[in-house]
Amino acid sequence: DLVFRVGATGKLHALRAGTGKLVWKRDLYEDFGATTRIFGYSSHPLLYRDRLIVVNGGRSKAVAALDQQSGRTLWTGHTFRNAFSSPIVANAGGREHVIVPGA
């Protein structure tokens, strides 16, 4: 029952679908040191199981998994610059993979 949105300024919000009430928010630039492109932040978050995968770019926190209900950081990893792309889920070899393009 949540809707997630992120804008060019890197502010990520979780809103209650029925009311639009703010449930939690994160600043991807401040919290993860997200890298920006010329037009600002441009990746959409990926709903994956009980997680929300966000692409930040940067050192050691280029990708993060957040708990959908609380916004708590579950894990971070990888080092690369952010790109004008978003994560996807693909099935390869009978297994699900989260694919994250970077610059």
PDB file of C-alpha atoms in Angstrom:
ATOM      1  CA  ASP A   1       0.000   0.000   0.000  1.00  0.00           C
ATOM      2  CA  LEU A   2       2.994   2.329  -0.529  1.00  0.00           C
ATOM      3  CA  VAL A   3       3.967   4.505  -3.468  1.00  0.00           C
ATOM      4  CA  PHE A   4       7.610   5.484  -3.911  1.00  0.00           C
ATOM      5  CA  ARG A   5       8.874   8.587  -5.712  1.00  0.00           C
ATOM      6  CA  VAL A   6      12.251  10.185  -6.221  1.00  0.00           C
ATOM      7  CA  GLY A   7      12.969  13.416  -8.040  1.00  0.00           C
ATOM      8  CA  ALA A   8      15.915  15.176  -9.659  1.00  0.00           C
ATOM      9  CA  THR A   9      17.071  16.418  -6.244  1.00  0.00           C
ATOM     10  CA  GLY A  10      17.572  12.854  -4.964  1.00  0.00           C
ATOM     11  CA  LYS A  11      14.816  13.040  -2.342  1.00  0.00           C
ATOM     12  CA  LEU A  12      13.116   9.641  -1.989  1.00  0.00           C
ATOM     13  CA  HIS A  13       9.641   9.481  -0.419  1.00  0.00           C
ATOM     14  CA  ALA A  14       7.390   6.606   0.603  1.00  0.00           C
ATOM     15  CA  LEU A  15       3.745   7.652   0.598  1.00  0.00           C
ATOM     16  CA  ARG A  16       0.590   5.823   1.695  1.00  0.00           C
ATOM     17  CA  ALA A  17      -1.207   4.908  -1.541  1.00  0.00           C
ATOM     18  CA  GLY A  18      -4.719   5.684  -0.327  1.00  0.00           C
ATOM     19  CA  THR A  19      -4.010   8.995   1.405  1.00  0.00           C
ATOM     20  CA  GLY A  20      -0.708  10.336   0.069  1.00  0.00           C
ATOM     21  CA  LYS A  21       0.517  10.609   3.674  1.00  0.00           C
ATOM     22  CA  LEU A  22       4.311  10.575   4.067  1.00  0.00           C
ATOM     23  CA  VAL A  23       5.517   7.322   5.677  1.00  0.00           C
ATOM     24  CA  TRP A  24       9.289   7.900   5.425  1.00  0.00           C
ATOM     25  CA  LYS A  25      11.845   9.819   3.382  1.00  0.00           C
ATOM     26  CA  ARG A  26      15.539   9.598   2.524  1.00  0.00           C
ATOM     27  CA  ASP A  27      17.988  11.998   0.876  1.00  0.00           C
ATOM     28  CA  LEU A  28      20.074   9.874  -1.518  1.00  0.00           C
ATOM     29  CA  TYR A  29      22.742  12.557  -1.886  1.00  0.00           C
ATOM     30  CA  GLU A  30      23.132  13.097   1.848  1.00  0.00           C
ATOM     31  CA  ASP A  31      22.607   9.515   3.064  1.00  0.00           C
ATOM     32  CA  PHE A  32      24.639   7.688   0.397  1.00  0.00           C
ATOM     33  CA  GLY A  33      26.818  10.322  -1.278  1.00  0.00           C
ATOM     34  CA  ALA A  34      24.910   9.801  -4.537  1.00  0.00           C
ATOM     35  CA  THR A  35      26.576  11.112  -7.666  1.00  0.00           C
ATOM     36  CA  THR A  36      24.660  13.383  -9.969  1.00  0.00           C
ATOM     37  CA  ARG A  37      24.485  13.791 -13.708  1.00  0.00           C
ATOM     38  CA  ILE A  38      23.988  17.068 -15.564  1.00  0.00           C
ATOM     39  CA  PHE A  39      20.186  16.923 -15.165  1.00  0.00           C
ATOM     40  CA  GLY A  40      20.212  15.720 -11.544  1.00  0.00           C
ATOM     41  CA  TYR A  41      19.191  12.360 -10.136  1.00  0.00           C
ATOM     42  CA  SER A  42      17.364  10.291 -12.763  1.00  0.00           C
ATOM     43  CA  SER A  43      17.080   6.642 -11.673  1.00  0.00           C
ATOM     44  CA  HIS A  44      13.795   5.199 -10.457  1.00  0.00           C
ATOM     45  CA  PRO A  45      13.769   2.817  -7.474  1.00  0.00           C
ATOM     46  CA  LEU A  46      13.112  -0.875  -8.091  1.00  0.00           C
ATOM     47  CA  LEU A  47      10.587  -2.780  -5.999  1.00  0.00           C
ATOM     48  CA  TYR A  48      12.121  -6.184  -5.395  1.00  0.00           C
ATOM     49  CA  ARG A  49      10.423  -8.518  -2.933  1.00  0.00           C
ATOM     50  CA  ASP A  50      10.347  -6.622   0.408  1.00  0.00           C
ATOM     51  CA  ARG A  51      13.148  -4.315  -0.680  1.00  0.00           C
ATOM     52  CA  LEU A  52      13.500  -1.081  -2.565  1.00  0.00           C
ATOM     53  CA  ILE A  53      16.690  -1.017  -4.656  1.00  0.00           C
ATOM     54  CA  VAL A  54      18.102   2.477  -5.276  1.00  0.00           C
ATOM     55  CA  VAL A  55      21.051   3.437  -7.455  1.00  0.00           C
ATOM     56  CA  ASN A  56      23.182   6.176  -5.952  1.00  0.00           C
ATOM     57  CA  GLY A  57      26.519   6.022  -7.679  1.00  0.00           C
ATOM     58  CA  GLY A  58      29.537   6.818  -5.546  1.00  0.00           C
ATOM     59  CA  ARG A  59      32.099   4.923  -3.520  1.00  0.00           C
ATOM     60  CA  SER A  60      30.996   1.693  -1.786  1.00  0.00           C
ATOM     61  CA  LYS A  61      27.346   2.815  -1.770  1.00  0.00           C
ATOM     62  CA  ALA A  62      26.530   2.922  -5.489  1.00  0.00           C
ATOM     63  CA  VAL A  63      23.600   0.555  -4.893  1.00  0.00           C
ATOM     64  CA  ALA A  64      21.497   0.286  -1.745  1.00  0.00           C
ATOM     65  CA  ALA A  65      18.624  -1.891  -0.606  1.00  0.00           C
ATOM     66  CA  LEU A  66      16.075  -0.274   1.680  1.00  0.00           C
ATOM     67  CA  ASP A  67      13.277  -1.838   3.662  1.00  0.00           C
ATOM     68  CA  GLN A  68      10.077  -0.786   1.877  1.00  0.00           C
ATOM     69  CA  GLN A  69       8.077  -0.305   5.083  1.00  0.00           C
ATOM     70  CA  SER A  70      10.613   1.658   7.157  1.00  0.00           C
ATOM     71  CA  GLY A  71      13.199   3.049   4.712  1.00  0.00           C
ATOM     72  CA  ARG A  72      15.965   1.465   6.804  1.00  0.00           C
ATOM     73  CA  THR A  73      19.160   0.642   4.907  1.00  0.00           C
ATOM     74  CA  LEU A  74      19.540  -3.145   4.568  1.00  0.00           C
ATOM     75  CA  TRP A  75      22.779  -3.129   2.576  1.00  0.00           C
ATOM     76  CA  THR A  76      24.982  -1.009   0.325  1.00  0.00           C
ATOM     77  CA  GLY A  77      27.736  -1.908  -2.112  1.00  0.00           C
ATOM     78  CA  HIS A  78      29.686  -1.340  -5.313  1.00  0.00           C
ATOM     79  CA  THR A  79      31.516   1.718  -6.628  1.00  0.00           C
ATOM     80  CA  PHE A  80      30.578   3.501  -9.871  1.00  0.00           C
ATOM     81  CA  ARG A  81      29.098   6.789 -11.098  1.00  0.00           C
ATOM     82  CA  ASN A  82      25.350   7.020 -11.493  1.00  0.00           C
ATOM     83  CA  ALA A  83      23.934   6.934 -15.023  1.00  0.00           C
ATOM     84  CA  PHE A  84      20.663   7.879 -16.730  1.00  0.00           C
ATOM     85  CA  SER A  85      19.380   4.356 -16.152  1.00  0.00           C
ATOM     86  CA  SER A  86      17.439   2.326 -13.612  1.00  0.00           C
ATOM     87  CA  PRO A  87      17.798  -1.162 -12.133  1.00  0.00           C
ATOM     88  CA  ILE A  88      15.841  -4.083 -13.575  1.00  0.00           C
ATOM     89  CA  VAL A  89      15.181  -7.703 -12.635  1.00  0.00           C
ATOM     90  CA  ALA A  90      16.098 -10.397 -15.154  1.00  0.00           C
ATOM     91  CA  ASN A  91      15.899 -14.173 -15.034  1.00  0.00           C
ATOM     92  CA  ALA A  92      19.042 -15.904 -16.268  1.00  0.00           C
ATOM     93  CA  GLY A  93      19.937 -19.530 -15.731  1.00  0.00           C
ATOM     94  CA  GLY A  94      16.801 -20.054 -13.665  1.00  0.00           C
ATOM     95  CA  ARG A  95      17.786 -17.374 -11.122  1.00  0.00           C
ATOM     96  CA  GLU A  96      16.628 -13.811 -10.598  1.00  0.00           C
ATOM     97  CA  HIS A  97      19.273 -11.111 -10.957  1.00  0.00           C
ATOM     98  CA  VAL A  98      19.042  -7.423 -10.206  1.00  0.00           C
ATOM     99  CA  ILE A  99      20.928  -5.642 -12.974  1.00  0.00           C
ATOM    100  CA  VAL A 100      22.188  -2.127 -12.259  1.00  0.00           C
ATOM    101  CA  PRO A 101      23.668  -0.166 -15.186  1.00  0.00           C
ATOM    102  CA  GLY A 102      26.243   2.460 -14.208  1.00  0.00           C
ATOM    103  CA  ALA A 103      28.258   5.111 -16.006  1.00  0.00           C
TER     104      ALA A 103
END
